[in-house]
Short mmCIF file of C-alpha atoms and ligand atoms in Angstrom, two decimals:
data_model
loop_
_atom_site.label_atom_id
_atom_site.label_comp_id
_atom_site.label_asym_id
_atom_site.label_seq_id
_atom_site.Cartn_x
_atom_site.Cartn_y
_atom_site.Cartn_z
CA MET A 17 14.62 -33.52 -0.25
CA ARG A 18 15.03 -30.47 -2.43
CA GLU A 19 13.12 -30.11 -5.66
CA TYR A 20 12.81 -26.86 -7.58
CA GLU A 21 12.82 -25.12 -10.94
CA LEU A 22 15.08 -22.13 -11.59
CA LYS A 23 14.24 -19.46 -14.13
CA MET A 24 16.16 -16.22 -13.62
CA LEU A 25 15.78 -13.01 -15.64
CA PRO A 26 18.40 -11.75 -18.13
CA TRP A 27 19.70 -8.94 -15.90
CA ASN A 28 22.55 -6.73 -17.05
CA VAL A 29 23.76 -4.72 -14.07
CA VAL A 30 26.65 -2.37 -13.39
CA PHE A 31 27.05 -1.27 -9.75
CA GLY A 32 29.50 1.16 -8.20
CA ALA A 33 30.12 4.71 -6.98
CA GLY A 34 30.99 6.99 -9.93
CA GLN A 35 29.67 4.56 -12.56
CA LEU A 36 27.42 7.24 -14.08
CA ALA A 37 30.48 8.63 -15.88
CA THR A 38 30.72 5.38 -17.89
CA LEU A 39 27.21 5.71 -19.33
CA PRO A 40 28.21 7.28 -22.69
CA THR A 41 30.63 4.42 -23.42
CA ARG A 42 28.14 1.80 -22.30
CA LEU A 43 25.33 3.27 -24.43
CA ALA A 44 27.56 3.25 -27.49
CA GLU A 45 28.62 -0.36 -26.74
CA LEU A 46 24.96 -1.36 -26.68
CA GLY A 47 24.55 0.28 -30.11
CA PHE A 48 22.33 3.19 -29.02
CA ALA A 49 22.86 6.67 -30.46
CA ARG A 50 19.73 8.71 -29.61
CA ALA A 51 18.55 8.42 -25.99
CA LEU A 52 15.42 10.08 -24.63
CA ILE A 53 16.13 10.89 -20.96
CA LEU A 54 13.16 10.45 -18.59
CA THR A 55 12.76 12.13 -15.18
CA THR A 56 10.06 13.47 -12.87
CA PRO A 57 9.57 17.27 -12.75
CA GLU A 58 11.39 17.23 -9.37
CA GLN A 59 14.50 15.68 -10.95
CA ALA A 60 14.51 17.81 -14.12
CA ALA A 61 17.84 19.43 -13.18
CA ASP A 62 19.43 15.96 -12.81
CA GLY A 63 18.05 15.18 -16.27
CA GLU A 64 19.70 18.32 -17.71
CA ARG A 65 23.04 17.23 -16.24
CA LEU A 66 22.62 13.80 -17.82
CA VAL A 67 21.90 15.42 -21.19
CA SER A 68 25.21 17.33 -20.85
CA LEU A 69 27.07 14.14 -19.92
CA LEU A 70 25.67 12.24 -22.92
CA GLY A 71 26.28 15.03 -25.43
CA ASP A 72 25.34 13.84 -28.95
CA LEU A 73 23.96 10.58 -27.53
CA ALA A 74 21.11 12.54 -25.91
CA ALA A 75 18.20 13.05 -28.33
CA GLY A 76 15.79 14.65 -25.84
CA LEU A 77 14.60 15.12 -22.26
CA PHE A 78 11.09 14.32 -20.98
CA THR A 79 10.52 15.50 -17.40
CA GLY A 80 6.85 14.53 -16.93
CA ALA A 81 7.11 11.10 -15.20
CA ARG A 82 4.41 10.61 -12.53
CA MET A 83 3.54 8.00 -9.92
CA HIS A 84 1.77 4.87 -11.29
CA VAL A 85 2.31 5.84 -14.97
CA PRO A 86 -0.93 7.62 -16.00
CA VAL A 87 -1.74 6.66 -19.61
CA GLU A 88 -1.75 10.35 -20.67
CA VAL A 89 1.86 10.68 -19.44
CA ALA A 90 2.90 7.55 -21.35
CA LYS A 91 1.29 8.93 -24.52
CA ARG A 92 3.04 12.31 -24.17
CA ALA A 93 6.37 10.57 -23.61
CA GLU A 94 5.79 8.38 -26.67
CA GLN A 95 5.17 11.51 -28.75
CA ALA A 96 8.38 13.03 -27.38
CA ALA A 97 10.26 9.85 -28.34
CA ILE A 98 8.89 9.96 -31.88
CA ALA A 99 9.59 13.70 -32.23
CA CYS A 100 13.27 13.24 -31.38
CA ALA A 101 13.63 9.87 -33.20
CA ALA A 102 14.82 8.18 -30.00
CA ASP A 103 16.29 4.67 -30.25
CA CYS A 104 16.14 4.04 -26.48
CA THR A 105 15.11 5.67 -23.21
CA VAL A 106 17.28 6.34 -20.15
CA SER A 107 15.21 6.58 -16.96
CA LEU A 108 16.88 8.56 -14.16
CA GLY A 109 14.84 8.34 -10.97
CA GLY A 110 12.69 6.15 -8.76
CA GLY A 111 10.02 3.59 -9.53
CA SER A 112 7.77 6.17 -11.18
CA THR A 113 10.39 7.07 -13.78
CA THR A 114 11.52 3.48 -14.31
CA GLY A 115 7.83 2.64 -14.72
CA LEU A 116 7.44 5.19 -17.51
CA GLY A 117 10.46 3.71 -19.29
CA LYS A 118 8.95 0.23 -18.94
CA ALA A 119 5.64 1.44 -20.39
CA LEU A 120 7.49 2.86 -23.42
CA ALA A 121 9.34 -0.44 -23.81
CA ALA A 122 6.06 -2.38 -23.73
CA ARG A 123 3.97 0.00 -25.87
CA ALA A 124 6.49 1.49 -28.30
CA GLY A 125 9.22 -1.18 -28.29
CA LEU A 126 11.85 1.30 -27.02
CA PRO A 127 14.69 -0.43 -25.12
CA LEU A 128 15.21 0.92 -21.59
CA ILE A 129 18.40 1.78 -19.73
CA ALA A 130 17.58 2.32 -16.04
CA ILE A 131 19.47 4.50 -13.56
CA PRO A 132 17.66 4.02 -10.23
CA THR A 133 17.83 6.74 -7.57
CA THR A 134 15.48 5.22 -4.96
CA TYR A 135 15.08 1.73 -3.48
CA ALA A 136 11.95 0.75 -5.46
CA GLY A 137 13.75 -2.12 -7.24
CA SER A 138 11.46 -1.93 -10.28
CA GLU A 139 14.48 -2.04 -12.61
CA MET A 140 15.09 -5.69 -11.63
CA THR A 141 11.54 -6.86 -12.34
CA ASN A 142 9.61 -7.64 -15.49
CA ILE A 143 6.47 -6.11 -13.95
CA TRP A 144 5.06 -3.01 -15.60
CA GLY A 145 1.86 -1.04 -15.09
CA LEU A 146 -0.30 1.70 -16.53
CA THR A 147 -3.09 3.70 -14.88
CA GLU A 148 -6.17 4.34 -16.97
CA GLY A 149 -9.58 5.55 -15.78
CA GLY A 150 -8.41 5.51 -12.17
CA ARG A 151 -7.34 1.83 -12.31
CA LYS A 152 -3.77 0.55 -12.46
CA HIS A 153 -3.29 -2.55 -14.59
CA THR A 154 -0.08 -4.55 -14.16
CA ASN A 155 1.51 -7.24 -16.32
CA ARG A 156 4.72 -9.23 -16.51
CA ASP A 157 6.63 -8.91 -19.81
CA LEU A 158 10.32 -9.63 -20.42
CA ALA A 159 10.44 -6.79 -22.97
CA VAL A 160 10.31 -4.20 -20.17
CA LEU A 161 13.43 -5.48 -18.39
CA PRO A 162 16.16 -2.84 -18.82
CA ARG A 163 18.93 -3.64 -21.33
CA LEU A 164 21.24 -2.16 -18.72
CA THR A 165 20.73 -1.08 -15.12
CA LEU A 166 23.38 1.28 -13.87
CA TYR A 167 23.47 1.69 -10.08
CA ASP A 168 25.56 4.57 -8.81
CA PRO A 169 25.06 5.09 -5.05
CA GLU A 170 26.32 8.68 -5.38
CA LEU A 171 23.01 9.47 -7.12
CA THR A 172 21.07 8.42 -4.01
CA VAL A 173 22.85 10.72 -1.56
CA GLY A 174 20.26 13.46 -2.18
CA LEU A 175 17.32 11.15 -1.46
CA PRO A 176 15.76 12.67 1.68
CA PRO A 177 15.08 10.41 4.71
CA ALA A 178 11.33 10.98 4.33
CA ILE A 179 11.43 9.21 0.93
CA ALA A 180 14.37 6.87 1.68
CA GLY A 181 12.67 5.28 4.73
CA PRO A 182 9.43 4.05 3.12
CA SER A 183 11.28 3.28 -0.14
CA GLY A 184 13.69 1.06 1.84
CA MET A 185 10.77 -0.70 3.55
CA ASN A 186 9.21 -1.29 0.11
CA ALA A 187 12.43 -3.09 -0.84
CA LEU A 188 12.32 -5.04 2.42
CA ALA A 189 8.77 -6.13 1.53
CA GLN A 190 9.83 -7.48 -1.88
CA ALA A 191 12.55 -9.57 -0.26
CA THR A 192 10.49 -10.73 2.72
CA VAL A 193 7.51 -11.80 0.63
CA ASN A 194 9.84 -14.07 -1.33
CA ALA A 195 11.85 -15.31 1.66
CA MET A 196 8.62 -16.55 3.33
CA ASP A 197 7.08 -18.28 0.30
CA ARG A 198 7.99 -21.84 -0.73
CA ARG A 199 6.94 -21.12 -4.33
CA ALA A 200 10.13 -19.03 -4.59
CA ASN A 201 13.06 -21.41 -5.15
CA PRO A 202 16.09 -21.70 -2.79
CA VAL A 203 18.22 -19.44 -5.02
CA ILE A 204 15.65 -16.65 -4.68
CA HIS A 205 15.46 -17.32 -0.93
CA ALA A 206 19.24 -16.81 -0.73
CA MET A 207 19.03 -13.49 -2.62
CA ALA A 208 16.06 -12.38 -0.51
CA LEU A 209 17.78 -13.18 2.80
CA GLN A 210 20.92 -11.36 1.67
CA ALA A 211 18.73 -8.37 0.78
CA ILE A 212 16.96 -8.42 4.16
CA GLY A 213 20.28 -8.42 6.02
CA ALA A 214 21.71 -5.57 3.93
CA ILE A 215 18.57 -3.42 4.26
CA ALA A 216 18.18 -3.99 8.02
CA GLN A 217 21.80 -2.91 8.53
CA ALA A 218 21.94 -0.03 6.05
CA LEU A 219 18.56 1.70 6.22
CA PRO A 220 18.97 3.09 9.77
CA LYS A 221 22.41 4.45 8.79
CA VAL A 222 21.07 6.01 5.57
CA MET A 223 18.36 7.79 7.53
CA ALA A 224 20.64 8.94 10.36
CA LYS A 225 23.46 10.12 8.07
CA PRO A 226 22.24 10.62 4.48
CA ASP A 227 25.74 11.35 3.10
CA ASP A 228 27.23 8.04 4.33
CA LEU A 229 28.20 6.64 0.92
CA ASP A 230 29.05 3.16 2.28
CA ALA A 231 25.57 2.87 3.82
CA ARG A 232 24.02 4.22 0.60
CA SER A 233 25.92 1.60 -1.36
CA ASP A 234 24.81 -1.24 0.96
CA MET A 235 21.20 -0.03 0.88
CA LEU A 236 21.14 0.18 -2.93
CA TYR A 237 22.69 -3.31 -3.10
CA GLY A 238 19.95 -4.63 -0.79
CA ALA A 239 17.27 -2.92 -2.86
CA SER A 240 18.67 -4.39 -6.07
CA LEU A 241 18.66 -7.93 -4.65
CA ALA A 242 15.17 -7.37 -3.24
CA GLY A 243 13.92 -6.25 -6.67
CA ALA A 244 15.64 -9.27 -8.24
CA SER A 245 13.92 -11.64 -5.82
CA LEU A 246 10.56 -10.10 -6.71
CA GLY A 247 11.40 -10.13 -10.43
CA ALA A 248 12.30 -13.82 -10.52
CA GLY A 249 9.96 -14.72 -7.66
CA VAL A 250 6.38 -14.29 -6.52
CA THR A 251 3.82 -11.90 -5.10
CA SER A 252 1.18 -12.95 -2.55
CA LEU A 253 -1.41 -11.53 -0.14
CA HIS A 254 0.88 -8.66 0.87
CA HIS A 255 1.02 -7.26 -2.67
CA ARG A 256 -2.68 -7.90 -3.17
CA LEU A 257 -3.49 -5.79 -0.09
CA CYS A 258 -1.10 -2.99 -1.11
CA HIS A 259 -2.58 -2.96 -4.62
CA THR A 260 -6.13 -2.83 -3.19
CA LEU A 261 -5.29 0.05 -0.86
CA GLY A 262 -3.35 2.02 -3.49
CA GLY A 263 -5.89 1.40 -6.24
CA SER A 264 -9.14 1.96 -4.32
CA TYR A 265 -8.07 4.25 -1.46
CA ASP A 266 -5.18 6.11 -3.10
CA THR A 267 -2.75 5.40 -0.25
CA PRO A 268 0.92 6.28 -0.93
CA HIS A 269 2.80 3.31 -2.48
CA ALA A 270 5.89 2.92 -0.30
CA GLU A 271 4.14 3.90 2.97
CA THR A 272 1.43 1.28 2.32
CA HIS A 273 4.11 -1.43 2.05
CA THR A 274 5.75 -0.03 5.20
CA VAL A 275 2.58 -0.23 7.29
CA LEU A 276 1.32 -3.61 6.08
CA LEU A 277 4.55 -5.61 5.97
CA PRO A 278 4.75 -6.66 9.67
CA TYR A 279 1.10 -7.81 9.58
CA SER A 280 1.47 -9.67 6.27
CA VAL A 281 4.46 -11.47 7.79
CA ALA A 282 2.67 -12.21 11.10
CA TYR A 283 -0.26 -13.63 9.10
CA ASN A 284 2.05 -16.32 7.66
CA ALA A 285 4.14 -16.98 10.80
CA GLY A 286 2.47 -20.28 11.72
CA ALA A 287 2.47 -21.57 8.13
CA VAL A 288 6.23 -21.38 7.49
CA PRO A 289 8.03 -21.27 10.89
CA ASP A 290 11.36 -22.43 9.44
CA LEU A 291 11.41 -19.63 6.84
CA MET A 292 10.36 -17.10 9.50
CA ALA A 293 13.35 -18.13 11.64
CA GLN A 294 15.66 -17.45 8.68
CA ILE A 295 14.10 -14.00 8.15
CA ALA A 296 14.39 -13.15 11.86
CA SER A 297 18.04 -14.19 11.80
CA ALA A 298 18.73 -12.03 8.71
CA LEU A 299 17.06 -9.10 10.47
CA GLY A 300 19.02 -9.74 13.67
CA ALA A 301 15.71 -9.94 15.57
CA ALA A 302 13.92 -12.50 17.76
CA THR A 303 10.94 -12.79 15.41
CA ALA A 304 10.37 -11.79 11.78
CA ALA A 305 7.19 -9.71 12.08
CA GLY A 306 8.15 -8.15 15.42
CA GLY A 307 11.62 -7.32 14.05
CA ILE A 308 10.20 -5.53 11.00
CA TYR A 309 7.70 -3.62 13.16
CA ASP A 310 10.48 -2.55 15.54
CA LEU A 311 12.63 -1.39 12.60
CA SER A 312 9.78 0.80 11.32
CA ARG A 313 9.22 2.27 14.79
CA ARG A 314 12.94 2.93 15.24
CA LEU A 315 12.99 4.80 11.91
CA GLY A 316 9.91 6.87 12.83
CA LEU A 317 7.88 5.46 9.92
CA PRO A 318 4.10 4.97 9.86
CA THR A 319 3.03 1.68 11.51
CA ALA A 320 -0.79 1.85 11.39
CA LEU A 321 -3.31 1.99 8.53
CA SER A 322 -4.91 4.90 10.41
CA ASP A 323 -1.60 6.80 9.82
CA ILE A 324 -2.18 6.67 6.04
CA GLY A 325 -5.82 7.77 5.99
CA ILE A 326 -7.70 4.45 6.27
CA ARG A 327 -10.80 4.49 8.51
CA VAL A 328 -11.89 1.50 10.57
CA ASP A 329 -15.18 1.48 8.61
CA ASP A 330 -13.19 0.92 5.38
CA LEU A 331 -11.74 -2.40 6.55
CA PRO A 332 -14.60 -4.81 5.62
CA ARG A 333 -14.70 -3.48 2.06
CA ILE A 334 -10.89 -3.70 1.73
CA ALA A 335 -11.03 -7.34 2.90
CA GLU A 336 -13.82 -8.02 0.41
CA LEU A 337 -12.01 -6.38 -2.52
CA ALA A 338 -8.70 -8.08 -1.72
CA THR A 339 -10.25 -11.55 -1.56
CA ALA A 340 -12.66 -11.18 -4.51
CA THR A 341 -10.38 -13.43 -6.57
CA ALA A 342 -8.06 -16.19 -5.37
CA VAL A 343 -4.59 -15.24 -4.14
CA ALA A 344 -1.71 -17.67 -3.65
CA ASN A 345 -0.15 -17.24 -0.21
CA PRO A 346 1.76 -19.40 2.30
CA ARG A 347 -1.27 -19.41 4.66
CA PRO A 348 -4.67 -19.79 2.96
CA VAL A 349 -6.60 -16.55 2.55
CA THR A 350 -10.21 -16.00 3.64
CA PRO A 351 -12.18 -12.73 3.95
CA ASP A 352 -12.41 -13.18 7.74
CA SER A 353 -8.72 -13.87 8.27
CA VAL A 354 -7.79 -10.87 6.08
CA LEU A 355 -10.20 -8.67 8.03
CA ALA A 356 -8.48 -9.73 11.26
CA LEU A 357 -5.08 -8.84 9.71
CA LEU A 358 -6.42 -5.43 8.65
CA ARG A 359 -7.80 -4.73 12.15
CA GLU A 360 -4.38 -5.35 13.68
CA ALA A 361 -2.75 -3.16 11.01
CA HIS A 362 -5.30 -0.40 11.54
CA ALA A 363 -4.60 -0.30 15.26
CA GLY A 364 -0.84 -0.48 14.63
CA ARG A 365 -0.35 -3.08 17.37
CA ARG A 366 3.07 -4.79 17.53
CA PRO A 367 2.66 -8.32 16.11
CA ALA A 368 3.46 -11.05 18.63
CA ALA A 369 4.86 -13.46 16.00
P1 LIG B 2 9.03 7.83 -7.05
O1 LIG B 2 9.76 7.28 -8.21
O2 LIG B 2 7.66 8.37 -7.29
O3 LIG B 2 9.95 8.96 -6.38
C1 LIG B 2 9.43 9.75 -5.32
C2 LIG B 2 9.99 11.18 -5.44
O4 LIG B 2 11.37 11.15 -5.10
C3 LIG B 2 9.90 11.77 -6.84
O5 LIG B 2 9.58 13.12 -6.75
C4 LIG B 2 11.31 11.59 -7.38
O6 LIG B 2 11.63 12.50 -8.39
C5 LIG B 2 12.11 11.83 -6.11
N1 LIG B 2 13.45 11.25 -6.13
C6 LIG B 2 13.82 10.05 -6.62
N2 LIG B 2 15.12 9.84 -6.41
C7 LIG B 2 15.60 10.94 -5.79
C8 LIG B 2 16.90 11.30 -5.30
N3 LIG B 2 17.93 10.47 -5.37
N4 LIG B 2 17.03 12.51 -4.72
C9 LIG B 2 15.97 13.34 -4.58
N5 LIG B 2 14.71 13.04 -5.01
C10 LIG B 2 14.54 11.86 -5.61
O7 LIG B 2 8.90 6.77 -5.86
P2 LIG B 2 9.35 5.23 -5.75
O8 LIG B 2 8.90 4.80 -4.41
O9 LIG B 2 10.75 5.04 -6.13
O10 LIG B 2 8.46 4.50 -6.87
C11 LIG B 2 7.08 4.27 -6.70
C12 LIG B 2 6.49 3.72 -7.97
O11 LIG B 2 7.24 2.59 -8.40
C13 LIG B 2 5.05 3.24 -7.82
O12 LIG B 2 4.30 3.62 -8.95
C14 LIG B 2 5.19 1.73 -7.76
O13 LIG B 2 4.02 1.06 -8.21
C15 LIG B 2 6.35 1.51 -8.67
N6 LIG B 2 7.08 0.25 -8.42
C16 LIG B 2 7.08 -0.68 -9.39
C17 LIG B 2 7.75 -1.88 -9.22
C18 LIG B 2 7.77 -2.90 -10.31
O14 LIG B 2 8.39 -3.94 -10.17
N7 LIG B 2 7.13 -2.63 -11.43
C19 LIG B 2 8.44 -2.13 -8.01
C20 LIG B 2 8.43 -1.14 -7.02
C21 LIG B 2 7.75 0.05 -7.24
#
């Protein structure tokens, strides 16, 4: 018999091609008058265009967002916000830029409006992080959830396949981790399975034909639902391993999720066979882990830890670091079982499960 608790997050989402044009009206409706626009250096020109669109509602532009929110970057952005008397930030970009906006919300109390241009899904979660002294610390805090998330698939058309592929697999990981964990309630499972289906269908099309706006729209929808399932749901061994690799071995964020996901799923296959069958069905594959591995191969993405700079000699220490403190996971976690998972992932062998 079913038994669960349901606590969702107070999301406020607008989704649709061309929606960017409505941002000035929406900002004014929310009562904001002086927005600091945030971008990476690579998206500075997009930031300039947003400043033009917002006119008097734009108080400034900060183009220094960086991966994993270095504390120095957050401090410089805070100074920029004070200098232009900003009453909110508008992040235009991927998870790195959204992450900077979240850090300003947490540290300086500045409300965030998020305009995502990748599939990171961070805008739907209450998770924020800051990197200081080479270590990234993450927390959950409702204050960092955007007041408004505006998804406009037209803004993702320029996202090159080399970034879109791993970013899409990062989204798939958020959904899959929640679809295979009984701690996530049935409503989250439903969102996660919907996300898995949308991503499995849309990501190959996005990579084969980047200007296919329907596929871009479906992929962004999947990424949004995946982020929502992570935001209202759980993390487990998969995220612990990605965090360990990114934090201690500086592996690239989205590619690390891409490589590890099939092995994290295979690790849990025997523990939750009924949930695995649902995931496989959403993927349109015979098995969950094998289906995800095959998708990665088909898209030409990295499938082995050796592809992202990890040496076989590193594996025992990674297993030790990842299991130093307890981690909740569908199948119990031990240093030896994690080492076995890492060996499979290092070799890049197709999981049988
Ligand atoms: P990213 O934000 O670093 O973007 C990668 C590059 O792509 C950047 O140069 C960016 O400017 C560029 N780019 C973004 N959109 C583009 C577009 N449409 N066209 C052309 N170029 C574009 O990468 P990401 O994978 O989106 O985010 C990774 C970061 O997000 C990591 O720090 C990760 O920890 C964080 N993250 C956080 C959460 C959370 O819930 N807090 C969830 C997922 C990811």
